[in-house]
Amino acid sequence: MSKVRVRFAPSPTGPLHIGGVRTALYNYLFARKTGGTYILRIEDTDRTRYVEGAEKYILESLKWCGLNPDESVEKEGDYGPYRQSDRKGMYVQYAEQLVESGHAYYAFDTPEELDKMREDLKTPEDPSPKYNYATRGKMKNSLSLSKETVQKMMNEGVAYVIRLLVEPGQEIHFNDIVRGAVSFKSEELDDKVLLKTDKMPTYHMANIVDDHFMEISHVIRGEEWLPSTPTHVLLYRFLGWEDTMPAFCHLPLILKPDGKGKLSKRYGAKVGIPVFPMNWESDTDFFIGFKEQGFLPEAMINFLAFLGWNPGTEQEIFNNEDLIQAFDLERINKSGARFDIQKARWFNQQYIMQTNDARLAELVRPYVEAEGHKPSEEYLQKVCVLMKERFEVLTEFWGNSKYFFEDVSEYDNQKVIRKKWKPENREKMHDLKSTVNRLRIFTAENIEEHVKKFIEENELSFGEVLPFIRLAVSGTTKGPSIFEIMSIIGEDEVAKRLEKGFEDFDKIKESLKNS
RNA sequence: GGCCCCUUCGUCUAUCGGCUAGGACGCCAGGUUUUCAUCCUGGAAAGAGGGGUUCGAUUCCCCUAGGGGCUGCCA
């Protein structure tokens, strides 16, 4: 087999959708698995849809995801340029070549005339008439007009496009790696525009020319391209490139989590789930990203890899290297996969738990600093040790861990105060505080030993004491071992919080009683 | 509407003619933790329907139904 060269070819019309990220991932994985080359090509042939900043966003997103291309606009290889607008001059000659060989023709119809044709020919049976063998004779093109008229219009500079001439009565077969044999009848195709009036190619023309000259071996792209693939096969054939035509691999779509349909950006915004790798902000739009929602790129990639593919084993956690090893185009599923944010969160939690303390501290630090605290590296890492299995996404870290960094201002469990707090034990609790505060060795083990001993000696129960130490020190009844928490926070701070907490509990109990 | 693609637990999926249909997420119950999370154990939960082919179909074929995609001088 000749060398594997694959490309991810997004269009810079906005932020890179999560489905695009998965397409990039599968291209990347396949290239790495086969020792091939993974290329990024920017498909910016539609100037009307060009969005400022989108290309940069795509590049940055891929970087964050760890899907760095071997060749791209930032890293030119031997097949450049890697931006289609920079390749503009290449396409015209092949479009012209197709006209000369009788496989394409000039068409002068204005957008208004096209609309009119579609409107006039529309019937209940055929609500969307095509520009094809049946209709092209009625339109203004070099097939329906006389040579002289065409020449005259060209001389006058009348705007024209070049359209592919598709003859009816043929079957176009091709093999898809995911779907197997697929075939279309040529009369179902339309005479697709190849070259637009601005001399820019359409996707159909550009992707064939570029894939050919970039020596692309496999086209791995979304299923939405399946219906236009026969047109692409025809283009390879008419250009004389069919013998080196790439293999096709059409990926199943990523669907909405609930009901039906393709996962869209609007939908994601509506239900508050990320649909983009990173935040996107423009004059008109704001979309939240996985990154800003507290996802680790490895977790997101692992999750995405399993949306439409699986290794056939029961292993689910795959790092980059594992994915490359296990990946196989043959094991990609045919049907669309629903996006399940819950599962994505589970993957993220798995990765957080696996992350070493130093890196986790680094990941979590921005959230702590955003709250105005600058803990030492050592301190933050200690907190991470205790908290790492207690949050699914990074953004939840602060809410669950703030008592390590600042005083307790409120208590999240009033019920336990109302039911179990005994003001008559106040004196004993005060003694407990003093006992704890006197400890010379302030380790979790030592605190635990002495607290338990104190409880026994004073004929208290764990239930009367432990929840209140916890609540006073952390403001919540949830969390890691209270003795570990105390040892990290330190004896002075602990004494202060116990004192204040016990006082607060008395007041709260009193006010709850009255209300 | 037409064309193409798809169809196993709620969701992601395993099964390449022998199935007591396996795993994961989520859910429920129990255990560990006198908290929470983690972890462990158990549970409920599926091959759209109808025809074939076959000794035997979730698996192969056909039809129906349902879903999705495409149907632009957008990609």
Coordinates of C-alpha atoms in Angstrom, one line a residue, chain A residues 9 34 63 71 81 83 131 145 155 189 227 246 288 305 335 350 354 366 385 423 462 488:
Chain A
A9 CA -10.3 20.0 6.1
T34 CA -0.2 3.6 9.9
K63 CA -3.5 22.3 19.8
E71 CA 1.5 19.7 7.7
P81 CA -0.2 26.0 0.3
R83 CA -5.2 27.3 2.6
Y131 CA -29.9 21.8 -12.6
L145 CA -26.8 28.7 -26.4
N155 CA -16.3 38.9 -24.5
L189 CA -27.0 13.9 -9.5
P227 CA -24.5 12.1 -1.2
P246 CA -8.4 8.1 -2.3
I288 CA -19.0 27.7 25.9
A305 CA -13.1 8.4 20.3
S335 CA -25.1 4.6 12.9
Q350 CA -11.5 9.1 35.6
Q354 CA -5.5 9.5 37.3
P366 CA -6.4 29.2 38.1
V385 CA -4.6 14.5 47.1
P423 CA -25.9 23.3 73.4
F462 CA -19.3 10.2 67.5
I488 CA -3.8 20.5 56.3

